[in-house]
Coordinates of C-alpha atoms in Angstrom, one line a residue:
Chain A
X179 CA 33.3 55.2 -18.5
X180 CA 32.0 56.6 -22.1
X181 CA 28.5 56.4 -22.7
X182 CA 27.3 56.2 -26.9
X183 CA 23.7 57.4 -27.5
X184 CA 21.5 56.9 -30.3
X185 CA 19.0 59.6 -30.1
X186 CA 15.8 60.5 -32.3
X187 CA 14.3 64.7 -32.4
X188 CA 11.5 66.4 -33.6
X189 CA 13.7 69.8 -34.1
X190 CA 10.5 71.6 -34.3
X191 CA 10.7 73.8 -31.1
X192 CA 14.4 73.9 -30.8
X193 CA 17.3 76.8 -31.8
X194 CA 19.3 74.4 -33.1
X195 CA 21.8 71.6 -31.5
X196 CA 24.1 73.6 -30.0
X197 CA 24.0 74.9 -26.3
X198 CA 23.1 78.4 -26.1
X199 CA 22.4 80.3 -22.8
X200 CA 19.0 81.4 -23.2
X201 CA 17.8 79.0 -26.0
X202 CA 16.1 76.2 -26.3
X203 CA 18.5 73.8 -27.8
X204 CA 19.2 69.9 -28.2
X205 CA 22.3 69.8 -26.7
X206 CA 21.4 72.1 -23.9
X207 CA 18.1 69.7 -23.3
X208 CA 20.2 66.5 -23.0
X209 CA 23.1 67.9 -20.8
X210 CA 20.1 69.0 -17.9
X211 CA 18.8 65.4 -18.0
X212 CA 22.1 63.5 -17.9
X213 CA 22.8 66.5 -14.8
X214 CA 20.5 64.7 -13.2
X215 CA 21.8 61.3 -13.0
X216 CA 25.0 62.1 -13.0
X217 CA 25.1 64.9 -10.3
X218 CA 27.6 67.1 -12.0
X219 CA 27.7 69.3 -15.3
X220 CA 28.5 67.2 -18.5
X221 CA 29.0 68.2 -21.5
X222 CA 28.0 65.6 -24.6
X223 CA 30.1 65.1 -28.0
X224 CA 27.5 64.6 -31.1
X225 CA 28.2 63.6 -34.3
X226 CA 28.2 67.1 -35.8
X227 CA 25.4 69.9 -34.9
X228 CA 22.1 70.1 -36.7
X229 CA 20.2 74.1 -37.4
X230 CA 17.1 75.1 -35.9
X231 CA 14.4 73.0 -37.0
X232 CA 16.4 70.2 -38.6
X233 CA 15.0 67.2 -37.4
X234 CA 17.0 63.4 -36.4
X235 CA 16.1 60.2 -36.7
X236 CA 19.7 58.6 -35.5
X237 CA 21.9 61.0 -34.4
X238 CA 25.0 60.0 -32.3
X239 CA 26.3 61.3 -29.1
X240 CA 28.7 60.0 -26.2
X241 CA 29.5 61.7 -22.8
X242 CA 31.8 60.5 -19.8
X243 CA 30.7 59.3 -16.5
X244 CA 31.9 58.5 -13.5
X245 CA 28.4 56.5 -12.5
X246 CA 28.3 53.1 -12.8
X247 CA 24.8 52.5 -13.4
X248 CA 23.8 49.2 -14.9
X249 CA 24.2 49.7 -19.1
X250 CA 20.7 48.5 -19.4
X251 CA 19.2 51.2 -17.8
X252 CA 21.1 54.4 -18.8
X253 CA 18.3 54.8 -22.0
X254 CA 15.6 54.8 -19.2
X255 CA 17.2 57.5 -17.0
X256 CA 17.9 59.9 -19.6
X257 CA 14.4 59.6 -21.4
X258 CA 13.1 59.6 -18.1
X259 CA 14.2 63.3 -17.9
X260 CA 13.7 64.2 -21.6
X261 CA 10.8 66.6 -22.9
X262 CA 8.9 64.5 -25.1
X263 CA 10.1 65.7 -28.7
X264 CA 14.0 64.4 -27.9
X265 CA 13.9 60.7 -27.2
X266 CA 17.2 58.4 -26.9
X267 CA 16.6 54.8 -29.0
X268 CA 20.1 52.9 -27.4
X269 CA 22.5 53.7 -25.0
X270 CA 25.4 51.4 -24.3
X271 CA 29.4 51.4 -22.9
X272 CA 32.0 52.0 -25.3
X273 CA 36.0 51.9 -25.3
X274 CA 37.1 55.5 -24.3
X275 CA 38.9 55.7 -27.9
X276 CA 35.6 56.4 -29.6
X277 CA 34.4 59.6 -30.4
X278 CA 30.9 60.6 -32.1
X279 CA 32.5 63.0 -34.3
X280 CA 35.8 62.2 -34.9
X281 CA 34.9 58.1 -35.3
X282 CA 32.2 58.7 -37.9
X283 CA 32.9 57.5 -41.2
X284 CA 29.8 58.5 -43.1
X285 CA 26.3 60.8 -42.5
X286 CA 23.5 60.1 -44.2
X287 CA 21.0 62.9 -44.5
X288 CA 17.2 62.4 -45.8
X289 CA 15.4 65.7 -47.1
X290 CA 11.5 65.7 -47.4
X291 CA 9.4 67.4 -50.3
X292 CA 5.6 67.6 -50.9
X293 CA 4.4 68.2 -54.7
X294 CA 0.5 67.9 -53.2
X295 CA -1.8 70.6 -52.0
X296 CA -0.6 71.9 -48.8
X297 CA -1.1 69.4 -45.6
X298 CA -0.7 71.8 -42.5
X299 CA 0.3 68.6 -40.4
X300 CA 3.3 68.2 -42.7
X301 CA 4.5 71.7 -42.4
X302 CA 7.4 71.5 -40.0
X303 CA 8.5 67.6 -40.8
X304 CA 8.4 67.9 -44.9
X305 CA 8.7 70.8 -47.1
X306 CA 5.5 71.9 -48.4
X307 CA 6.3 72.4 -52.3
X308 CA 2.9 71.9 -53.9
X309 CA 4.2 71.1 -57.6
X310 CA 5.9 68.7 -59.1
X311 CA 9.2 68.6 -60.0
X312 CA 11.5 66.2 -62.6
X313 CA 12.6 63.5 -61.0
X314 CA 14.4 62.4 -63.8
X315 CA 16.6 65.5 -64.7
X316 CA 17.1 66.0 -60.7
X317 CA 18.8 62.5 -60.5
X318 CA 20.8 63.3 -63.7
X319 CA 21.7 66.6 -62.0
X320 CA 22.4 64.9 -59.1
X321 CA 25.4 62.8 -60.3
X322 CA 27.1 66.0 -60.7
X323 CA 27.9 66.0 -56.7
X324 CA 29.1 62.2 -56.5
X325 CA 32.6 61.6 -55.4
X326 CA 35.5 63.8 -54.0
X327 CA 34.4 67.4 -54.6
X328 CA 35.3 71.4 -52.8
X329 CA 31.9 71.8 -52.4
X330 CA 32.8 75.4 -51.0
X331 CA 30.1 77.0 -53.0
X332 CA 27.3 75.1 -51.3
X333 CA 28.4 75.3 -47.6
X334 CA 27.7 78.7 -45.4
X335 CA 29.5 81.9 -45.8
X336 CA 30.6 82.0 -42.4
X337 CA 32.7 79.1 -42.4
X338 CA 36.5 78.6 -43.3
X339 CA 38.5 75.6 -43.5
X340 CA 38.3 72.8 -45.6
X341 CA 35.5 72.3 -47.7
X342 CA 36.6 69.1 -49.6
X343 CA 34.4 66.4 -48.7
X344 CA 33.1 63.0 -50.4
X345 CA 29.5 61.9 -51.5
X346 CA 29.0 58.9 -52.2
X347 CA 25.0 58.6 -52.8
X348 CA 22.2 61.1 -54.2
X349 CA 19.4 59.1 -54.9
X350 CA 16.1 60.8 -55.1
X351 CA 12.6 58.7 -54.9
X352 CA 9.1 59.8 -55.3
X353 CA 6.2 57.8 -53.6
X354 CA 2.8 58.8 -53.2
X355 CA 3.9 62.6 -53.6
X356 CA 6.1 62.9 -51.2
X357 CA 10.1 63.1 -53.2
X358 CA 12.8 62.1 -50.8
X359 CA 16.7 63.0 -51.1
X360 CA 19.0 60.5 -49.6
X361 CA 22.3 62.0 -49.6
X362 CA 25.7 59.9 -48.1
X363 CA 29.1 61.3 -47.5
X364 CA 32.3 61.3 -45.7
X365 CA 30.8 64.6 -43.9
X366 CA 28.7 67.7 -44.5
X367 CA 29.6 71.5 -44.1
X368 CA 27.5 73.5 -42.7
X369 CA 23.9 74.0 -45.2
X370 CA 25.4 71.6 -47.5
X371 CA 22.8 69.2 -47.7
X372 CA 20.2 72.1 -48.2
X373 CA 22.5 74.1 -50.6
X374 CA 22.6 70.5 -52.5
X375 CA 19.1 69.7 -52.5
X376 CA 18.1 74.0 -53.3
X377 CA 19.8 73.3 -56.6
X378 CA 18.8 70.0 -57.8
X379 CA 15.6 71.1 -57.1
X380 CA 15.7 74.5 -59.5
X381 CA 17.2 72.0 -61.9
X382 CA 13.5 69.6 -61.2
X383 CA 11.5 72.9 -61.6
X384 CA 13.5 74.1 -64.7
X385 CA 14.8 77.0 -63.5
X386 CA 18.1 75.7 -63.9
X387 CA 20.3 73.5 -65.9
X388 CA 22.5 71.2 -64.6
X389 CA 25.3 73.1 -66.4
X390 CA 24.9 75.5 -64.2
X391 CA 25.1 73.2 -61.3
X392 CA 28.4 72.2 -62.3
X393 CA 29.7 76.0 -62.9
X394 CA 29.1 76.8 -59.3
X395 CA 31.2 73.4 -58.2
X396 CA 33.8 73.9 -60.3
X397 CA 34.1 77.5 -59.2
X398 CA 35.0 76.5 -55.5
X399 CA 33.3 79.1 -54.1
X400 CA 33.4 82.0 -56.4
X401 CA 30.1 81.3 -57.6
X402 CA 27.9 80.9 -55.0
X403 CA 24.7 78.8 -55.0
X404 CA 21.7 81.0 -53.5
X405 CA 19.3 78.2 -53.3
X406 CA 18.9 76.5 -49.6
X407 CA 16.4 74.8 -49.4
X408 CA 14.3 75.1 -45.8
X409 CA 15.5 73.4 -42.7
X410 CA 12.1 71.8 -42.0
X411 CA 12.4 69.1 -44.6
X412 CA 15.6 68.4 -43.0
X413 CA 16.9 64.8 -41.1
X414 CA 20.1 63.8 -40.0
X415 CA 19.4 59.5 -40.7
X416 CA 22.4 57.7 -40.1
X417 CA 25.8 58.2 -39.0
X418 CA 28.4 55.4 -39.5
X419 CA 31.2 54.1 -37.9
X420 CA 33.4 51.3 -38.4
X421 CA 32.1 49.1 -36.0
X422 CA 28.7 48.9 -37.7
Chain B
X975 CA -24.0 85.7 -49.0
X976 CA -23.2 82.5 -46.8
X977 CA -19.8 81.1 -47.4
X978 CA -19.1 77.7 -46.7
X979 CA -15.2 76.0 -45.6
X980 CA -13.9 72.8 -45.0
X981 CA -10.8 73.4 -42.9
X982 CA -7.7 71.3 -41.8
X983 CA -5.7 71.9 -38.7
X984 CA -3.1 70.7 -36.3
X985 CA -4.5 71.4 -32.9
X986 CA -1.0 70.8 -31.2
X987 CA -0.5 74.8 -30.6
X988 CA -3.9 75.8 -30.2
X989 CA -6.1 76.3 -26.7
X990 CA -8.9 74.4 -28.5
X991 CA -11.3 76.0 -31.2
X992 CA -13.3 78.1 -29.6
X993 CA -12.3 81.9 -28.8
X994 CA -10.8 82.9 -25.8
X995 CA -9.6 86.4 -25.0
X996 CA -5.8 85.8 -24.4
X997 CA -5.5 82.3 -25.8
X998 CA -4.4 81.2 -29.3
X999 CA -7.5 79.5 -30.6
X1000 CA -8.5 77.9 -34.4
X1001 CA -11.6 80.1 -33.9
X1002 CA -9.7 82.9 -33.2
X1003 CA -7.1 83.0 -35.9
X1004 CA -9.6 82.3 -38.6
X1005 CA -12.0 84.9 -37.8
X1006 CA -8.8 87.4 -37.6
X1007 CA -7.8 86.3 -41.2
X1008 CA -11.6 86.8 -42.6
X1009 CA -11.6 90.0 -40.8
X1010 CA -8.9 91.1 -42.9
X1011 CA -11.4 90.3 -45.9
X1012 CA -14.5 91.3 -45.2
X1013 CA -13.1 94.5 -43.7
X1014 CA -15.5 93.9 -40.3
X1015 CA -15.5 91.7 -37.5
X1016 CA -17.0 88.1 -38.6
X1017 CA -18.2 85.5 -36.7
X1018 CA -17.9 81.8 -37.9
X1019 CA -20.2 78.8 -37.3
X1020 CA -18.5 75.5 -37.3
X1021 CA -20.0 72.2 -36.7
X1022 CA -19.0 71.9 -33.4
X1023 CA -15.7 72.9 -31.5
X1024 CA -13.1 70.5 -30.6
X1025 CA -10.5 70.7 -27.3
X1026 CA -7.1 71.6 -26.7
X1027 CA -4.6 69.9 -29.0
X1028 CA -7.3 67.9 -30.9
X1029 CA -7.3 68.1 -34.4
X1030 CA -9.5 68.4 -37.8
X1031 CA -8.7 66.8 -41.3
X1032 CA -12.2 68.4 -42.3
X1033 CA -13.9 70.2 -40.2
X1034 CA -16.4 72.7 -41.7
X1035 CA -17.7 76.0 -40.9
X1036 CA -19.7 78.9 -42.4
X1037 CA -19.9 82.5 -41.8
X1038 CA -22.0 85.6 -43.7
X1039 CA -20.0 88.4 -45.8
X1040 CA -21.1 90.9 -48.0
X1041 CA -18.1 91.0 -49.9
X1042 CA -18.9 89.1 -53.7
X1043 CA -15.7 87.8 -54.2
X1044 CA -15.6 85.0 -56.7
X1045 CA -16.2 81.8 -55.3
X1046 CA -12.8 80.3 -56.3
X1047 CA -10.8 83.0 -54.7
X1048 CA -12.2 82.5 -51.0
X1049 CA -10.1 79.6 -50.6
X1050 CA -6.7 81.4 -51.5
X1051 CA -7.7 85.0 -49.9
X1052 CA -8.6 82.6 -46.2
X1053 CA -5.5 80.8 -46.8
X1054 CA -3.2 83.8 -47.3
X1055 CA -4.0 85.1 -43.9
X1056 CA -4.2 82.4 -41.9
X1057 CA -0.9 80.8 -40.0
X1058 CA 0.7 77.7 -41.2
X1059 CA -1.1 75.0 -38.8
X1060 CA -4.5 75.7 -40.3
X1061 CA -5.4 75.6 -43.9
X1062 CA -8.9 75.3 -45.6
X1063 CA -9.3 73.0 -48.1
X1064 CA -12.4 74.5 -49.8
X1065 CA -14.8 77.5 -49.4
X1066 CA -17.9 78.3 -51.5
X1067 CA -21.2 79.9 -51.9
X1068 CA -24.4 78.1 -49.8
X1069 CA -27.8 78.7 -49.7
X1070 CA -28.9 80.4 -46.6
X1071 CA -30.7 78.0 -45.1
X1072 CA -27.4 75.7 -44.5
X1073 CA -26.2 75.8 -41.2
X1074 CA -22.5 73.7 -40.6
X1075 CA -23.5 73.0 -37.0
X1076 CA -27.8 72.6 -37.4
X1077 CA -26.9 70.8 -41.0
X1078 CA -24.9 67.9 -39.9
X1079 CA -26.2 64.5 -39.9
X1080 CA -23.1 62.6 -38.9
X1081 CA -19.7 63.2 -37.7
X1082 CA -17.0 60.9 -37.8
X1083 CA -14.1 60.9 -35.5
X1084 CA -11.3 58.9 -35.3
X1085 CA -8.1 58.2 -32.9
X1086 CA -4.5 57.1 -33.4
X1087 CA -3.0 55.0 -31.1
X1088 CA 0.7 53.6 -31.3
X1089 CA 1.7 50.1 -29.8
X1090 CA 5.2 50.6 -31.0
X1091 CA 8.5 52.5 -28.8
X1092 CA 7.8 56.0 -28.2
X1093 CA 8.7 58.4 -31.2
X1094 CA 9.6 61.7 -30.6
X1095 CA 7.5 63.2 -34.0
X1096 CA 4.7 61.4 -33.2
X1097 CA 4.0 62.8 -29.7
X1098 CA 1.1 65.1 -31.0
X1099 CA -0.3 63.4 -33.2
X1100 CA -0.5 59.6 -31.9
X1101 CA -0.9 58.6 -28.7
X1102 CA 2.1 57.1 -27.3
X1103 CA 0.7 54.0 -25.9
X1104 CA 3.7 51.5 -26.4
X1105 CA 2.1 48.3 -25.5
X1106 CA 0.3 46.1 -27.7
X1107 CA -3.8 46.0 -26.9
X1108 CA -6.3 43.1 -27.7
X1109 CA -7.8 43.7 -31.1
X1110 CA -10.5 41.0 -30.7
X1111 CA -11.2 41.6 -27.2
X1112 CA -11.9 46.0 -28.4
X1113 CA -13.7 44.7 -31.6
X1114 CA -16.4 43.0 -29.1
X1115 CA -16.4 45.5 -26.5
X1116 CA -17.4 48.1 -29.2
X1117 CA -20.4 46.5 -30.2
X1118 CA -22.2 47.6 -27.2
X1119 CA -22.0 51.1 -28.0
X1120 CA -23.5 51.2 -31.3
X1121 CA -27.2 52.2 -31.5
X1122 CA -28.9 54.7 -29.8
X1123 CA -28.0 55.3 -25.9
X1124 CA -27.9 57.7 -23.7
X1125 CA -24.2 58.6 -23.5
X1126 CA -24.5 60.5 -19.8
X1127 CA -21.4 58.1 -18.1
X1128 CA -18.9 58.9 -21.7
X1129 CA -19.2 62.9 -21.4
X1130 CA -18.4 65.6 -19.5
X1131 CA -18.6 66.0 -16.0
X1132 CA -19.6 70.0 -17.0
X1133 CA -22.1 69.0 -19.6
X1134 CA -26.2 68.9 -19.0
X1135 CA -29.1 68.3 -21.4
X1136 CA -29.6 65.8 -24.1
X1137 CA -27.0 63.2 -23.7
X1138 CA -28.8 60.4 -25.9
X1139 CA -27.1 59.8 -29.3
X1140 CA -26.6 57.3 -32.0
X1141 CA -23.6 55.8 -32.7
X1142 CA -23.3 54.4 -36.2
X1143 CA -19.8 52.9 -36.8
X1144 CA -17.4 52.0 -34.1
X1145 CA -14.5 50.5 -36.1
X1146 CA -10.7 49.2 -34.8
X1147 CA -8.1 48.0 -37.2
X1148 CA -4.3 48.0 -36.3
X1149 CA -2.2 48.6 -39.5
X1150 CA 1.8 48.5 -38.8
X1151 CA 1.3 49.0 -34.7
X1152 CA -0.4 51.7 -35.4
X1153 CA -4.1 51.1 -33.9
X1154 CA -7.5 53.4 -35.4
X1155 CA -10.7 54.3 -33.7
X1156 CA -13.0 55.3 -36.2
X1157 CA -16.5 56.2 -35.0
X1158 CA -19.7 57.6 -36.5
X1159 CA -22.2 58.8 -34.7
X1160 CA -25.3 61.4 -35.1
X1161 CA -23.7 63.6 -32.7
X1162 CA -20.7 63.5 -29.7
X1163 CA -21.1 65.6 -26.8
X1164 CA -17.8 66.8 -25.4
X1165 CA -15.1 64.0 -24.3
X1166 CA -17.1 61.8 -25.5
X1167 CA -15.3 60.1 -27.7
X1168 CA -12.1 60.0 -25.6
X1169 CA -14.1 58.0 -22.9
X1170 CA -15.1 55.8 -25.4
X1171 CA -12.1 55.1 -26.5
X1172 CA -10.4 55.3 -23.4
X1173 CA -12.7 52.6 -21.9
X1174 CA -12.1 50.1 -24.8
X1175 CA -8.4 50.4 -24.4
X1176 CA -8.9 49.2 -20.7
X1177 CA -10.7 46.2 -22.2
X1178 CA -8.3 45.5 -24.8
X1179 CA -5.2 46.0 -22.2
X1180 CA -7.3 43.3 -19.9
X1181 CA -7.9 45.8 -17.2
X1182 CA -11.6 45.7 -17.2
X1183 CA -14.1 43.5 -18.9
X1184 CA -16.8 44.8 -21.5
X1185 CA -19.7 43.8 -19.1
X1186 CA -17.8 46.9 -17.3
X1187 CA -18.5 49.0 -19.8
X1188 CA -21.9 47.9 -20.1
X1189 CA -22.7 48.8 -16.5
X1190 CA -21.8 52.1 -17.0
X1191 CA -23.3 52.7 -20.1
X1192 CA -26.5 51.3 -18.2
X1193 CA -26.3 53.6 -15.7
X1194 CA -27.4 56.2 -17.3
X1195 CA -24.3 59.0 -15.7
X1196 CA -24.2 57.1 -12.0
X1197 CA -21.2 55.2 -13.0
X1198 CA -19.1 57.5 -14.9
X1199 CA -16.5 56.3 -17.1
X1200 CA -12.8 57.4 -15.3
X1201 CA -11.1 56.6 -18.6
X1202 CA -10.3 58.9 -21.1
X1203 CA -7.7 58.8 -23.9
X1204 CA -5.7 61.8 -24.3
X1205 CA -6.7 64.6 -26.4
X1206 CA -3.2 64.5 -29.1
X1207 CA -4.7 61.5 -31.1
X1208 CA -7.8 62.7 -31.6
X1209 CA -9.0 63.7 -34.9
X1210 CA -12.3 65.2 -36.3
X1211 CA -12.0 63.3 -39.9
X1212 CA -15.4 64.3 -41.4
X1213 CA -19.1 66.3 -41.1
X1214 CA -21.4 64.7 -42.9
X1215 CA -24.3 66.6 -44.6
X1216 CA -27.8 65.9 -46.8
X1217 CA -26.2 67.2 -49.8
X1218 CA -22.7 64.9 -49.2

């Protein structure tokens, strides 16, 4: 039987998703619990990895089973053995043809910025900026991203591959002080998001202009953007599939 | 020349306030950073300590220097030194006679309590309560605290002397399932606002009745209060002075 999870984590304290042996890690804290229950290793398929102290609200994740408990109570169980900063919302049964990764259609990815004085109970969940920025040349700059792009010069150096992807929203909103990014796409490279958001955001502080922006996109990789914005401001919202 | 601060932290990584030899303490950490300043070892004076994992949106302290900086650079100089989890808010020159513990008139204190599903980013910060509680039921309950008593049953089991204090304000209002405890009071002696709290939210989850409460109250320390909230919703929210 295939088990999908929707689970929600402070990625505070963690190295990251991905099991490491000594590390402290998402994936690594979730495989022990589900150990537990289901009395052998197993290994669990997410959505796609988050870095080091990127948080999630709804991030997806499915693992096989032989144990037939009761659907109802396979959220209980695994909470029941879960530190208190991961936390699994739903747990149900699904047809053994879906796959967290490979059935996602669309991500959507929310990224947190203060322009107040600095709050030190905000400092791991929402970047601590402490100016303000222009909201309205970052959403003009923004529109620069939208639709199929090689968005090779805002993913990692380390990776290979294809770097063609599809965005579909950058909306940006600012309430009480607090801006918030909402990016969706068909899927993110590695530091995408943050390379994304890095810009637009030298573009709000006029560092930048959006021409600029565009040069490093159009470049497909040869010009590099340097600006990644920290991981701390960082949450994986939503992942869709078709069945939503 | 007496400095006075107003300081901010999240107590979720700290052994309490006060120093300890081994132990990471707010205490601790600030007197290191002013060390760094005043170029000799400094002792500061705050209002009052607070516990393990409780926190302060203004707690305020003072401490002697004979360094003349201008006032307007304490704040930045403190700040630069200090780790990210605490963060003073304000710092300036007093007269000598102003003593942050000797000087207070009033403290208030709140707590945050959640009657909504657990949430992994709230775990230090809100108590994870999950169930809903009787608004009406606390509201009433409350009353019998304010006024001047003696608190003996509501501290700590360690704690001798004086335990008669006024409480001012005992407020409750539930905003999004997300319940506050705000009290004021001339003074709380240690736990004592977590067995307040923590006997109200037997009465409003209809586990005891208020006359309950009364009876220990009444008695004066013979019938100690077994209840106490847990320290990560706790807050010290303000220190209120003559000159305020």
């Amino acid at each position: 039987m295939r088990v999908k999870c929707i689970v929600s984590y402070d990625g505070s304290r963690f190295h990251g998703f991905q099991v490491q042996n000594r590390e402290r890690t998402i994936q690594g804290e979730i495989q022990k619990a589900i150990k537990k229950i289901n009395e052998v290793e197993t290994v669990i398929h997410a959505s796609g990895r988050t870095d080091a102290k990127v948080h999630a609200v709804h991030q997806v994740f499915h693992f096989d089973t032989e144990k037939t408990l009761p659907e109802m109570q396979w959220k209980r169980a695994i909470n029941h053995f879960l530190p208190n900063d991961i936390y699994i919302l739903d747990a149900q049964y699904v047809d053994e043809n879906f796959h967290s990764r490979y059935s996602a259609l669309k991500k959507e990815y929310r990224y947190l910025l203060s322009t107040k004085e600095y709050d030190p109970f905000q400092t791991n969940y929402i970047y601590q900026y402490g100016r303000s920025l222009d909201i309205d040349l970052m959403r003009d700059a923004a529109k620069i991203f939208i639709g199929e792009h090689n968005f090779a010069s805002f993913c990692s150096y380390d990776q290979y591959g294809n770097t063609i992807r599809t965005l579909y929203t950058f909306d940006i909103e600012e309430e009480d002080g607090i801006i918030t990014f909402r990016l969706i796409g068909n899927g993110f490279r590695r530091y995408m998001v943050r390379h994304l958001v890095g810009g637009i955001i030298q573009v709000g502080a006029h560092r930048i202009e959006k021409e600029k922006l565009l040069e490093m996109l159009e470049s497909c990789g040869e010009k590099k953007c340097l600006f990644k914005a920290k991981p701390q401001g960082l949450y994986l919202q939503e992942v869709y599939y078709e069945e939503d």
